[in-house]
Amino acid sequence: GQLAGTEPARAAGARWGLPAAAGLGPASYYADLATPHGSRHVRVCSAAACFAADLGRHVTDVTRALGAGSGGTTVQPVRCLGYCYAAPAALDGDTPCTGPSLVAQLTGDEEPRAPRIPARDTTGDPVLLGGVLAGERPWRVWPGVVRSRSPEDVRAHVAASGLRGRGGAGFPVAAKWAAAGGASGAVVVANGDEVDPGSYADRLLMEGDPDRVLEGLALACFACRARRGVVLVRSEYPRARDALREAVARAYSQGHLGPSVHGSATDVDIEIVPGHGSYVAGEETALIAGLEGGRGTARPRPPYPARHGLWDAPTVVNNVETLAAVPWIVRRGGDAYARRGVPGETGTKLVCLSERFARPGCYEVELGTPVARIVDEFGGGLRDGAELSVLQVGGPLGGFLAPRGLDVPLTGRDLAERGAALGHAGLVAFDRRPDPLQVLRHVWEFADAESCGACSPCRVGSRRGLELVDDAGAEPGHASGHASGEVPGGAPGEEYARLLRLLSEASLCAFGKRIPEAVRSLARAYGDRLAGWER
């Protein structure tokens, strides 16, 4: 709802007998709460895929066309709505609008258009897309597990599978489950706060196969001896939120959830909780802080969530895609999963291709598949024969690859050797139209806007990085559109190099630490077109 001054936050605190700061902190932090909402509120995506689609002009066009601020209409730029395959995109309330005619859809001249996510399996035996593509029945594993198997057995299969978290950190799932120790009061959280611009795999699973996500969460609860599961769904995914709520109601009515599940001694309850708009709140300690009603900022570790997490209870946080793989692993066996992918990084991964590709969509691939094959064979190269300039991998802080550098296997290890990161494995293609300095500015703008502010190096450093790029763009030596490869003016000095060192060494969490690697990888990918910015 609309935030009018500080009174609603003060009233919320007073209602629960809390000081005003308890309400003011979250209310001033989350984009959904801190941004006034009119009677009609339109969220316009300004993230990487939408920026790449039309260089961000749609944000200005929508604001101008709707007369934001008049007639009760408010327009809010946000970062990623999960329609990267049909960019640019906006949410008119909960109604998505996408594509080149975005303004016409929002002004009523055309019907809202939001195509389904194109989904394809490239493995011949999908782990994650069986329900989406072939209608495989969910909840096939769960009844037998609670009746005749043990938590130790489930954990053993997941350990044998080698499954690692798909949310970006890549931590071994079985180790995280074991760290919770089966302690009383443990909680498992499904992280559906898919905040890496360029990725919409979690949205596909939550909307297209929510029962499989819930079954994976229930199995994780069983393995951790937890009675409570929580799914956090980002507010930018209203259809996913509704699909999961309906799936939870079905699961209770069919006896999959609740007390004494299927006549066993297992009790499991699951609830759906919406997020409030924050990139960093996808980090597990920040996510927990948000679920507790606080500002979604990262917390120092130790203590680790597996020991002291949500409301100080042992807490396991797993990404939605991670949990969606668990039913397959438990049904087919950990060894069968371990034979997929490559040693050390087993299994399959959902890879999302942005609108600039000839065949955008979500592809299930085996880990280790060459990025070049994904781009050229699966994605069909760029649409309309455009030339790839740089490829963003794993979100804005994941990293960038040059066209000549796509001969790299899709694994966290191999991408790290190129200065990139796997992240959620969203691939956003940039053609030759954007000026390299525009793309660099876009990354710094994202960092500045989404820094949670908990630590000075990131809070101040991201703002200063943006200022330095703006200063360079304003210098006479810089001209837009370096199609011929000339070097832009205003190359940075020693201050920029010191800033990157400070961010990487002193930031509290991975957000600030990843900014330097992301901007360096972008400079390397552009080569002479961003000479000097690779410091």
Short mmCIF file of C-alpha atoms in Angstrom, two decimals:
data_model
loop_
_atom_site.label_atom_id
_atom_site.label_comp_id
_atom_site.label_asym_id
_atom_site.label_seq_id
_atom_site.Cartn_x
_atom_site.Cartn_y
_atom_site.Cartn_z
CA GLY A 1 0.00 0.00 0.00
CA GLN A 2 0.93 3.68 -0.02
CA LEU A 3 3.49 4.89 2.49
CA ALA A 4 2.48 8.39 3.61
CA GLY A 5 5.28 9.79 5.73
CA THR A 6 6.21 7.84 8.84
CA GLU A 7 2.81 7.38 10.44
CA PRO A 8 1.90 3.94 9.00
CA ALA A 9 5.27 2.56 10.14
CA ARG A 10 4.85 4.08 13.60
CA ALA A 11 1.33 2.68 13.84
CA ALA A 12 2.53 -0.79 12.83
CA GLY A 13 5.15 -0.71 15.56
CA ALA A 14 2.68 0.49 18.15
CA ARG A 15 0.22 -2.27 17.21
CA TRP A 16 2.76 -4.89 18.23
CA GLY A 17 4.18 -2.97 21.16
CA LEU A 18 7.42 -2.17 19.34
CA PRO A 19 9.38 1.08 19.03
CA ALA A 20 8.80 3.20 15.95
CA ALA A 21 12.17 2.19 14.54
CA ALA A 22 10.94 -1.40 14.25
CA GLY A 23 8.44 -0.23 11.63
CA LEU A 24 10.46 2.57 10.11
CA GLY A 25 13.48 0.38 9.35
CA PRO A 26 11.76 -2.06 6.98
CA ALA A 27 9.37 0.59 5.64
CA SER A 28 12.24 2.78 4.48
CA TYR A 29 14.29 -0.14 3.13
CA TYR A 30 12.12 -2.27 0.85
CA ALA A 31 11.27 -0.83 -2.54
CA ASP A 32 7.64 -1.96 -2.29
CA LEU A 33 7.16 -0.18 1.03
CA ALA A 34 9.31 2.90 0.52
CA THR A 35 7.81 3.76 -2.88
CA PRO A 36 4.38 5.47 -2.82
CA HIS A 37 1.74 3.52 -4.72
CA GLY A 38 -1.07 5.32 -6.50
CA SER A 39 -4.46 3.87 -7.29
CA ARG A 40 -2.73 2.48 -10.36
CA HIS A 41 0.87 1.39 -9.84
CA VAL A 42 3.05 0.29 -12.76
CA ARG A 43 6.42 -1.37 -12.24
CA VAL A 44 8.71 -1.05 -15.25
CA CYS A 45 11.71 -3.34 -15.62
CA SER A 46 15.02 -1.52 -16.02
CA ALA A 47 17.26 -4.59 -15.66
CA ALA A 48 19.79 -6.03 -18.08
CA ALA A 49 17.59 -7.83 -20.63
CA CYS A 50 15.12 -4.95 -20.90
CA PHE A 51 18.01 -2.48 -21.13
CA ALA A 52 19.58 -4.58 -23.88
CA ALA A 53 16.27 -4.69 -25.78
CA ASP A 54 15.93 -0.94 -26.35
CA LEU A 55 18.73 0.70 -24.35
CA GLY A 56 16.28 1.52 -21.56
CA ARG A 57 14.17 3.96 -23.56
CA HIS A 58 10.98 2.16 -22.56
CA VAL A 59 11.25 3.42 -18.97
CA THR A 60 11.11 7.05 -20.12
CA ASP A 61 8.44 6.27 -22.71
CA VAL A 62 6.17 4.57 -20.16
CA THR A 63 6.61 7.36 -17.61
CA ARG A 64 5.79 10.00 -20.21
CA ALA A 65 2.83 8.10 -21.67
CA LEU A 66 1.16 7.41 -18.32
CA GLY A 67 1.77 10.88 -16.93
CA ALA A 68 3.25 9.40 -13.78
CA GLY A 69 2.19 11.29 -10.68
CA SER A 70 -1.07 12.50 -12.20
CA GLY A 71 -4.46 10.88 -12.07
CA GLY A 72 -3.40 8.54 -9.28
CA THR A 73 -0.88 6.67 -11.47
CA THR A 74 2.61 5.92 -10.20
CA VAL A 75 5.47 4.42 -12.22
CA GLN A 76 8.32 2.63 -10.46
CA PRO A 77 11.46 1.36 -12.24
CA VAL A 78 12.38 -2.07 -10.83
CA ARG A 79 15.06 -4.62 -11.58
CA CYS A 80 13.81 -7.75 -13.31
CA LEU A 81 10.25 -8.97 -13.59
CA GLY A 82 11.21 -12.37 -14.99
CA TYR A 83 10.12 -11.63 -18.58
CA CYS A 84 13.67 -11.39 -19.95
CA TYR A 85 12.69 -13.60 -22.92
CA ALA A 86 10.04 -11.06 -24.05
CA ALA A 87 11.64 -7.76 -23.02
CA PRO A 88 10.95 -4.95 -22.33
CA ALA A 89 8.40 -5.64 -19.60
CA ALA A 90 6.17 -4.00 -17.02
CA LEU A 91 3.64 -5.02 -14.38
CA ASP A 92 0.43 -3.00 -14.37
CA GLY A 93 -0.70 -3.94 -10.89
CA ASP A 94 -0.39 -7.71 -11.24
CA THR A 95 -0.95 -7.72 -15.02
CA PRO A 96 2.21 -8.24 -17.11
CA CYS A 97 2.80 -6.40 -20.37
CA THR A 98 5.76 -7.18 -22.63
CA GLY A 99 7.42 -6.51 -25.93
CA PRO A 100 8.01 -3.62 -28.34
CA SER A 101 4.39 -2.41 -28.00
CA LEU A 102 4.74 -2.07 -24.21
CA VAL A 103 3.46 1.52 -24.13
CA ALA A 104 0.45 0.70 -26.30
CA GLN A 105 -0.49 -2.14 -23.94
CA LEU A 106 -0.24 0.12 -20.91
CA THR A 107 -2.28 2.90 -22.50
CA GLY A 108 -5.06 0.51 -23.52
CA ASP A 109 -4.43 0.72 -27.27
CA GLU A 110 -3.50 -2.98 -27.29
CA GLU A 111 -4.33 -5.94 -25.08
CA PRO A 112 -1.70 -6.85 -22.47
CA ARG A 113 0.65 -9.48 -23.85
CA ALA A 114 2.78 -11.83 -21.75
CA PRO A 115 3.79 -15.01 -23.59
CA ARG A 116 4.47 -18.19 -21.68
CA ILE A 117 8.08 -19.01 -20.99
CA PRO A 118 9.49 -21.12 -23.84
CA ALA A 119 10.95 -24.20 -22.13
CA ARG A 120 13.10 -26.87 -23.75
CA ASP A 121 15.03 -29.94 -22.57
CA THR A 122 18.39 -30.63 -24.20
CA THR A 123 19.34 -33.66 -22.08
CA GLY A 124 16.85 -36.31 -23.18
CA ASP A 125 16.00 -37.07 -19.54
CA PRO A 126 15.00 -33.88 -17.71
CA VAL A 127 15.43 -33.62 -13.97
CA LEU A 128 13.63 -30.31 -13.59
CA LEU A 129 11.34 -29.83 -16.58
CA GLY A 130 9.50 -33.18 -16.59
CA GLY A 131 6.40 -31.62 -15.10
CA VAL A 132 6.52 -28.48 -17.22
CA LEU A 133 7.11 -30.26 -20.53
CA ALA A 134 5.53 -33.68 -20.10
CA GLY A 135 3.09 -33.21 -17.26
CA GLU A 136 4.84 -35.68 -14.95
CA ARG A 137 2.75 -36.22 -11.85
CA PRO A 138 4.14 -34.59 -8.69
CA TRP A 139 4.07 -36.01 -5.16
CA ARG A 140 5.07 -39.46 -6.49
CA VAL A 141 7.96 -39.85 -4.05
CA TRP A 142 6.69 -38.21 -0.89
CA PRO A 143 4.08 -40.73 0.36
CA GLY A 144 6.51 -43.65 0.16
CA VAL A 145 9.29 -41.69 1.83
CA VAL A 146 7.30 -40.72 4.92
CA ARG A 147 5.89 -44.26 5.27
CA SER A 148 9.00 -46.36 4.81
CA ARG A 149 12.22 -44.36 4.56
CA SER A 150 14.37 -42.41 7.00
CA PRO A 151 15.78 -38.87 6.97
CA GLU A 152 19.24 -40.42 6.88
CA ASP A 153 18.36 -42.33 3.70
CA VAL A 154 17.17 -39.16 1.94
CA ARG A 155 20.28 -37.26 3.04
CA ALA A 156 22.49 -40.12 1.80
CA HIS A 157 20.97 -40.01 -1.69
CA VAL A 158 21.37 -36.23 -1.90
CA ALA A 159 24.98 -36.54 -0.66
CA ALA A 160 25.72 -39.20 -3.29
CA SER A 161 24.18 -37.02 -6.00
CA GLY A 162 26.67 -34.21 -5.42
CA LEU A 163 23.82 -31.69 -5.72
CA ARG A 164 24.98 -28.13 -5.11
CA GLY A 165 22.86 -25.07 -4.47
CA ARG A 166 21.56 -23.46 -7.66
CA GLY A 167 21.08 -20.01 -6.16
CA GLY A 168 24.62 -18.87 -6.92
CA ALA A 169 26.85 -19.94 -4.04
CA GLY A 170 27.02 -23.59 -5.13
CA PHE A 171 27.29 -24.99 -1.60
CA PRO A 172 26.81 -28.80 -1.25
CA VAL A 173 23.19 -29.35 -0.30
CA ALA A 174 23.73 -32.42 1.88
CA ALA A 175 26.36 -30.57 3.91
CA LYS A 176 23.97 -27.71 4.55
CA TRP A 177 21.28 -30.15 5.65
CA ALA A 178 23.70 -31.97 7.93
CA ALA A 179 24.78 -28.68 9.51
CA ALA A 180 21.25 -28.14 10.78
CA GLY A 181 21.86 -31.31 12.78
CA GLY A 182 18.23 -32.41 12.98
CA ALA A 183 17.84 -29.98 15.87
CA SER A 184 14.43 -29.36 17.38
CA GLY A 185 12.53 -26.51 15.79
CA ALA A 186 14.49 -26.51 12.53
CA VAL A 187 13.05 -24.61 9.57
CA VAL A 188 13.66 -25.02 5.82
CA VAL A 189 13.19 -21.99 3.58
CA ALA A 190 12.70 -22.25 -0.16
CA ASN A 191 14.30 -19.15 -1.64
CA GLY A 192 12.09 -18.00 -4.50
CA ASP A 193 13.55 -14.50 -4.45
CA GLU A 194 15.05 -14.94 -7.91
CA VAL A 195 16.75 -11.58 -8.11
CA ASP A 196 19.49 -12.07 -10.72
CA PRO A 197 18.33 -10.06 -13.75
CA GLY A 198 18.37 -12.34 -16.75
CA SER A 199 17.05 -15.42 -14.93
CA TYR A 200 13.45 -16.61 -14.81
CA ALA A 201 14.00 -20.32 -14.09
CA ASP A 202 12.51 -20.14 -10.61
CA ARG A 203 9.47 -18.31 -11.98
CA LEU A 204 9.00 -21.08 -14.53
CA LEU A 205 9.09 -23.75 -11.82
CA MET A 206 6.92 -21.88 -9.32
CA GLU A 207 4.28 -21.04 -11.94
CA GLY A 208 4.50 -24.12 -14.15
CA ASP A 209 5.18 -26.89 -11.60
CA PRO A 210 4.59 -25.54 -8.08
CA ASP A 211 3.73 -28.98 -6.68
CA ARG A 212 7.21 -30.25 -7.54
CA VAL A 213 8.76 -27.31 -5.71
CA LEU A 214 6.63 -28.06 -2.65
CA GLU A 215 7.47 -31.77 -2.79
CA GLY A 216 11.17 -30.91 -2.87
CA LEU A 217 10.70 -28.60 0.10
CA ALA A 218 8.76 -31.27 2.01
CA LEU A 219 11.55 -33.81 1.35
CA ALA A 220 14.12 -31.28 2.60
CA CYS A 221 12.05 -30.76 5.75
CA PHE A 222 11.91 -34.53 6.24
CA ALA A 223 15.67 -34.91 5.75
CA CYS A 224 16.35 -32.10 8.24
CA ARG A 225 13.66 -33.29 10.68
CA ALA A 226 12.01 -29.90 10.31
CA ARG A 227 8.30 -29.49 10.80
CA ARG A 228 8.06 -26.10 9.16
CA GLY A 229 8.79 -24.97 5.61
CA VAL A 230 8.56 -21.47 4.16
CA VAL A 231 8.58 -20.36 0.54
CA LEU A 232 9.67 -16.76 -0.01
CA VAL A 233 8.33 -15.50 -3.35
CA ARG A 234 9.47 -12.15 -4.67
CA SER A 235 6.67 -9.60 -5.01
CA GLU A 236 7.52 -9.14 -8.69
CA TYR A 237 6.17 -12.67 -9.29
CA PRO A 238 2.44 -12.38 -8.44
CA ARG A 239 1.47 -15.34 -10.64
CA ALA A 240 4.04 -17.54 -8.91
CA ARG A 241 2.73 -16.46 -5.52
CA ASP A 242 -0.84 -17.37 -6.48
CA ALA A 243 0.18 -20.69 -8.06
CA LEU A 244 2.08 -21.72 -4.94
CA ARG A 245 -0.76 -20.77 -2.63
CA GLU A 246 -3.15 -22.88 -4.69
CA ALA A 247 -0.65 -25.76 -4.69
CA VAL A 248 -0.28 -25.56 -0.89
CA ALA A 249 -4.07 -25.72 -0.48
CA ARG A 250 -4.17 -28.79 -2.76
CA ALA A 251 -1.35 -30.43 -0.87
CA TYR A 252 -3.18 -30.07 2.43
CA SER A 253 -6.44 -31.34 0.93
CA GLN A 254 -4.65 -34.39 -0.52
CA GLY A 255 -2.93 -35.20 2.78
CA HIS A 256 0.61 -34.35 1.67
CA LEU A 257 0.99 -31.68 4.37
CA GLY A 258 -0.16 -31.24 7.92
CA PRO A 259 0.01 -33.50 10.99
CA SER A 260 0.74 -37.23 10.61
CA VAL A 261 1.30 -37.01 6.85
CA HIS A 262 -0.13 -40.10 5.12
CA GLY A 263 -0.56 -41.82 8.47
CA SER A 264 3.10 -41.46 9.41
CA ALA A 265 4.81 -39.80 12.34
CA THR A 266 5.87 -36.90 10.09
CA ASP A 267 4.36 -33.43 10.55
CA VAL A 268 5.09 -30.79 7.92
CA ASP A 269 3.51 -27.38 7.46
CA ILE A 270 4.38 -25.01 4.61
CA GLU A 271 3.49 -21.35 4.19
CA ILE A 272 3.98 -18.89 1.34
CA VAL A 273 5.46 -15.49 2.19
CA PRO A 274 5.79 -12.64 -0.34
CA GLY A 275 8.91 -10.49 -0.52
CA HIS A 276 8.91 -6.71 -0.65
CA GLY A 277 11.44 -5.75 -3.30
CA SER A 278 15.16 -6.03 -2.58
CA TYR A 279 18.03 -7.66 -4.47
CA VAL A 280 20.28 -8.30 -1.48
CA ALA A 281 17.38 -9.87 0.46
CA GLY A 282 17.99 -12.96 -1.68
CA GLU A 283 21.20 -13.59 0.29
CA GLU A 284 20.31 -16.10 2.99
CA THR A 285 21.08 -14.03 6.09
CA ALA A 286 19.35 -10.99 4.57
CA LEU A 287 16.40 -13.18 3.60
CA ILE A 288 16.09 -14.40 7.18
CA ALA A 289 16.24 -10.82 8.48
CA GLY A 290 13.41 -9.91 6.13
CA LEU A 291 11.27 -12.87 7.21
CA GLU A 292 11.71 -11.68 10.78
CA GLY A 293 10.33 -8.29 9.82
CA GLY A 294 13.64 -6.42 9.71
CA ARG A 295 15.63 -4.69 7.02
CA GLY A 296 16.88 -7.23 4.48
CA THR A 297 20.57 -6.62 5.05
CA ALA A 298 23.30 -9.24 5.22
CA ARG A 299 24.54 -10.34 8.64
CA PRO A 300 28.11 -11.28 9.58
CA ARG A 301 28.81 -15.00 9.92
CA PRO A 302 29.25 -16.83 12.26
CA PRO A 303 26.74 -17.59 13.62
CA TYR A 304 25.57 -19.50 10.58
CA PRO A 305 21.86 -19.90 9.80
CA ALA A 306 22.10 -23.69 10.16
CA ARG A 307 22.69 -23.09 13.87
CA HIS A 308 20.99 -19.74 14.51
CA GLY A 309 18.66 -18.66 11.74
CA LEU A 310 15.00 -17.66 11.55
CA TRP A 311 13.92 -16.55 15.02
CA ASP A 312 17.18 -18.14 16.22
CA ALA A 313 16.04 -21.60 15.06
CA PRO A 314 18.34 -23.84 12.97
CA THR A 315 17.51 -22.82 9.41
CA VAL A 316 18.30 -24.27 6.00
CA VAL A 317 17.85 -22.00 2.97
CA ASN A 318 17.70 -23.70 -0.42
CA ASN A 319 16.98 -22.18 -3.80
CA VAL A 320 13.75 -23.20 -5.58
CA GLU A 321 15.61 -24.88 -8.47
CA THR A 322 17.73 -26.81 -5.97
CA LEU A 323 14.67 -28.20 -4.21
CA ALA A 324 12.92 -29.05 -7.48
CA ALA A 325 15.73 -31.53 -8.23
CA VAL A 326 15.31 -33.44 -4.96
CA PRO A 327 12.25 -35.58 -5.93
CA TRP A 328 14.11 -36.89 -9.01
CA ILE A 329 17.19 -37.69 -6.93
CA VAL A 330 15.25 -39.51 -4.22
CA ARG A 331 13.21 -41.47 -6.79
CA ARG A 332 16.04 -42.38 -9.20
CA GLY A 333 18.96 -42.45 -6.77
CA GLY A 334 21.86 -40.18 -6.00
CA ASP A 335 24.25 -42.18 -8.18
CA ALA A 336 22.04 -41.66 -11.25
CA TYR A 337 22.14 -37.91 -10.72
CA ALA A 338 25.90 -37.95 -10.14
CA ARG A 339 26.41 -39.46 -13.59
CA ARG A 340 24.98 -36.27 -15.11
CA GLY A 341 27.12 -33.19 -15.60
CA VAL A 342 30.83 -33.26 -14.80
CA PRO A 343 32.87 -34.45 -11.79
CA GLY A 344 32.54 -32.00 -8.94
CA GLU A 345 29.59 -30.22 -10.57
CA THR A 346 27.00 -32.87 -11.23
CA GLY A 347 23.50 -32.78 -12.60
CA THR A 348 21.59 -30.39 -14.80
CA LYS A 349 20.98 -26.66 -14.78
CA LEU A 350 18.24 -24.41 -16.07
CA VAL A 351 19.74 -21.74 -18.32
CA CYS A 352 17.72 -18.70 -19.36
CA LEU A 353 18.33 -16.89 -22.65
CA SER A 354 17.25 -13.28 -23.07
CA GLU A 355 15.14 -11.57 -25.72
CA ARG A 356 18.10 -10.68 -27.97
CA PHE A 357 18.55 -14.39 -28.85
CA ALA A 358 16.83 -15.84 -31.91
CA ARG A 359 15.32 -18.58 -29.69
CA PRO A 360 15.01 -17.14 -26.16
CA GLY A 361 13.71 -19.32 -23.36
CA CYS A 362 14.60 -21.61 -20.49
CA TYR A 363 16.74 -24.64 -21.38
CA GLU A 364 17.64 -27.58 -19.17
CA VAL A 365 21.25 -28.50 -19.93
CA GLU A 366 23.85 -30.73 -18.35
CA LEU A 367 26.49 -28.87 -16.41
CA GLY A 368 29.67 -28.73 -18.47
CA THR A 369 27.83 -27.93 -21.72
CA PRO A 370 29.93 -25.37 -23.63
CA VAL A 371 28.50 -21.86 -23.43
CA ALA A 372 29.14 -21.51 -27.18
CA ARG A 373 26.80 -24.44 -27.86
CA ILE A 374 24.08 -22.90 -25.69
CA VAL A 375 24.41 -19.55 -27.48
CA ASP A 376 24.75 -20.79 -31.06
CA GLU A 377 22.92 -24.12 -31.21
CA PHE A 378 20.19 -23.78 -28.59
CA GLY A 379 19.73 -20.00 -28.75
CA GLY A 380 20.31 -19.77 -32.49
CA GLY A 381 22.64 -16.80 -32.11
CA LEU A 382 21.18 -13.31 -31.98
CA ARG A 383 17.92 -12.32 -33.60
CA ASP A 384 17.89 -10.64 -37.02
CA GLY A 385 21.52 -11.58 -37.58
CA ALA A 386 22.78 -9.06 -35.03
CA GLU A 387 26.38 -9.36 -33.85
CA LEU A 388 27.09 -10.34 -30.25
CA SER A 389 29.16 -7.72 -28.46
CA VAL A 390 29.31 -9.15 -24.91
CA LEU A 391 27.45 -11.87 -23.03
CA GLN A 392 26.40 -11.40 -19.42
CA VAL A 393 26.47 -14.65 -17.43
CA GLY A 394 24.85 -15.23 -14.04
CA GLY A 395 23.38 -11.79 -13.43
CA PRO A 396 24.86 -8.29 -13.38
CA LEU A 397 27.44 -9.30 -10.78
CA GLY A 398 28.15 -12.65 -12.41
CA GLY A 399 30.41 -11.44 -15.17
CA PHE A 400 30.77 -10.92 -18.91
CA LEU A 401 32.31 -12.92 -21.74
CA ALA A 402 33.51 -11.75 -25.13
CA PRO A 403 32.25 -13.57 -28.26
CA ARG A 404 35.71 -15.11 -28.63
CA GLY A 405 35.54 -16.42 -25.05
CA LEU A 406 32.44 -18.62 -25.24
CA ASP A 407 34.41 -21.84 -25.51
CA VAL A 408 34.03 -22.38 -21.78
CA PRO A 409 32.09 -25.19 -20.07
CA LEU A 410 29.05 -24.10 -18.09
CA THR A 411 30.42 -24.78 -14.61
CA GLY A 412 31.16 -22.51 -11.71
CA ARG A 413 34.81 -23.51 -11.73
CA ASP A 414 35.42 -22.88 -15.43
CA LEU A 415 33.53 -19.59 -15.48
CA ALA A 416 35.45 -18.40 -12.42
CA GLU A 417 38.69 -18.92 -14.35
CA ARG A 418 37.34 -16.42 -16.89
CA GLY A 419 36.40 -13.92 -14.17
CA ALA A 420 32.68 -14.72 -14.36
CA ALA A 421 30.30 -16.68 -12.13
CA LEU A 422 27.55 -19.22 -12.76
CA GLY A 423 24.96 -17.54 -10.53
CA HIS A 424 21.45 -18.42 -11.67
CA ALA A 425 22.90 -19.03 -15.18
CA GLY A 426 20.90 -16.35 -16.94
CA LEU A 427 22.49 -15.37 -20.27
CA VAL A 428 21.83 -11.81 -21.45
CA ALA A 429 23.14 -10.92 -24.89
CA PHE A 430 24.22 -7.38 -25.77
CA ASP A 431 24.53 -6.58 -29.46
CA ARG A 432 26.59 -3.74 -30.97
CA ARG A 433 24.04 -0.98 -30.32
CA PRO A 434 24.86 -0.05 -26.70
CA ASP A 435 27.97 2.01 -26.14
CA PRO A 436 30.37 0.07 -23.87
CA LEU A 437 30.37 2.89 -21.33
CA GLN A 438 26.56 2.71 -21.24
CA VAL A 439 26.74 -0.95 -20.31
CA LEU A 440 29.40 -0.25 -17.68
CA ARG A 441 27.23 2.51 -16.25
CA HIS A 442 24.25 0.14 -16.18
CA VAL A 443 26.21 -2.29 -13.98
CA TRP A 444 27.34 0.44 -11.58
CA GLU A 445 23.81 1.89 -11.49
CA PHE A 446 22.49 -1.51 -10.48
CA ALA A 447 25.15 -1.83 -7.78
CA ASP A 448 24.36 1.62 -6.41
CA ALA A 449 20.61 1.07 -6.40
CA GLU A 450 20.67 -2.40 -4.86
CA SER A 451 23.43 -2.05 -2.24
CA CYS A 452 21.70 -2.71 1.06
CA GLY A 453 23.80 -0.08 2.84
CA ALA A 454 24.85 -2.31 5.72
CA CYS A 455 28.57 -1.69 5.14
CA SER A 456 30.33 1.51 4.11
CA PRO A 457 32.65 0.02 1.46
CA CYS A 458 29.71 -1.15 -0.64
CA ARG A 459 27.27 1.65 0.21
CA VAL A 460 29.74 4.46 -0.54
CA GLY A 461 31.85 2.57 -3.06
CA SER A 462 28.99 1.68 -5.40
CA ARG A 463 27.86 5.32 -5.48
CA ARG A 464 31.42 6.52 -6.14
CA GLY A 465 31.89 3.99 -8.92
CA LEU A 466 28.78 5.31 -10.65
CA GLU A 467 30.05 8.88 -10.28
CA LEU A 468 33.38 8.00 -11.87
CA VAL A 469 31.68 6.41 -14.86
CA ASP A 470 29.39 9.43 -15.22
CA ASP A 471 32.39 11.75 -15.06
CA ALA A 472 34.10 9.76 -17.81
CA GLY A 473 31.01 9.85 -20.00
CA ALA A 474 30.76 13.61 -19.63
CA GLU A 475 34.34 14.29 -20.79
CA PRO A 476 34.86 15.65 -24.29
CA GLY A 477 36.91 12.61 -25.30
CA HIS A 478 33.91 10.33 -24.98
CA ALA A 479 31.44 9.79 -27.77
CA SER A 480 28.58 7.32 -27.83
CA GLY A 481 28.47 4.33 -30.11
CA HIS A 482 32.06 3.20 -30.61
CA ALA A 483 31.16 0.85 -33.42
CA SER A 484 34.54 1.27 -35.06
CA GLY A 485 36.38 0.29 -31.89
CA GLU A 486 37.87 3.65 -30.95
CA VAL A 487 38.83 4.04 -27.28
CA PRO A 488 36.37 6.06 -25.15
CA GLY A 489 37.71 9.09 -23.38
CA GLY A 490 37.91 9.55 -19.63
CA ALA A 491 39.70 6.29 -18.77
CA PRO A 492 39.86 5.98 -14.97
CA GLY A 493 42.78 6.83 -12.76
CA GLU A 494 44.24 5.32 -9.62
CA GLU A 495 41.17 6.23 -7.57
CA TYR A 496 39.13 3.71 -9.56
CA ALA A 497 41.68 0.96 -8.96
CA ARG A 498 41.72 1.71 -5.22
CA LEU A 499 37.92 1.68 -5.16
CA LEU A 500 37.77 -1.79 -6.71
CA ARG A 501 40.33 -3.12 -4.23
CA LEU A 502 38.35 -1.67 -1.32
CA LEU A 503 35.08 -3.21 -2.50
CA SER A 504 36.57 -6.66 -3.01
CA GLU A 505 38.48 -6.74 0.27
CA ALA A 506 36.23 -4.91 2.74
CA SER A 507 32.60 -5.50 1.72
CA LEU A 508 30.47 -7.45 4.17
CA CYS A 509 28.86 -9.87 1.71
CA ALA A 510 29.26 -11.27 -1.78
CA PHE A 511 27.31 -8.39 -3.35
CA GLY A 512 30.04 -5.82 -2.77
CA LYS A 513 32.83 -8.33 -3.28
CA ARG A 514 31.50 -9.30 -6.73
CA ILE A 515 31.19 -5.76 -8.13
CA PRO A 516 34.91 -5.44 -8.99
CA GLU A 517 35.03 -8.80 -10.77
CA ALA A 518 31.90 -7.96 -12.76
CA VAL A 519 33.13 -4.59 -14.02
CA ARG A 520 36.61 -5.93 -14.73
CA SER A 521 35.17 -8.82 -16.73
CA LEU A 522 33.06 -6.35 -18.73
CA ALA A 523 36.12 -4.25 -19.54
CA ARG A 524 38.07 -7.35 -20.60
CA ALA A 525 35.18 -8.52 -22.77
CA TYR A 526 34.99 -5.17 -24.59
CA GLY A 527 38.79 -4.98 -24.92
CA ASP A 528 39.99 -1.74 -26.50
CA ARG A 529 36.48 -0.31 -26.40
CA LEU A 530 36.81 -0.02 -22.59
CA ALA A 531 40.57 0.36 -22.35
CA GLY A 532 41.72 1.33 -18.87
CA TRP A 533 38.57 0.17 -17.04
CA GLU A 534 39.92 -3.33 -16.34
CA ARG A 535 42.08 -2.10 -13.40
#
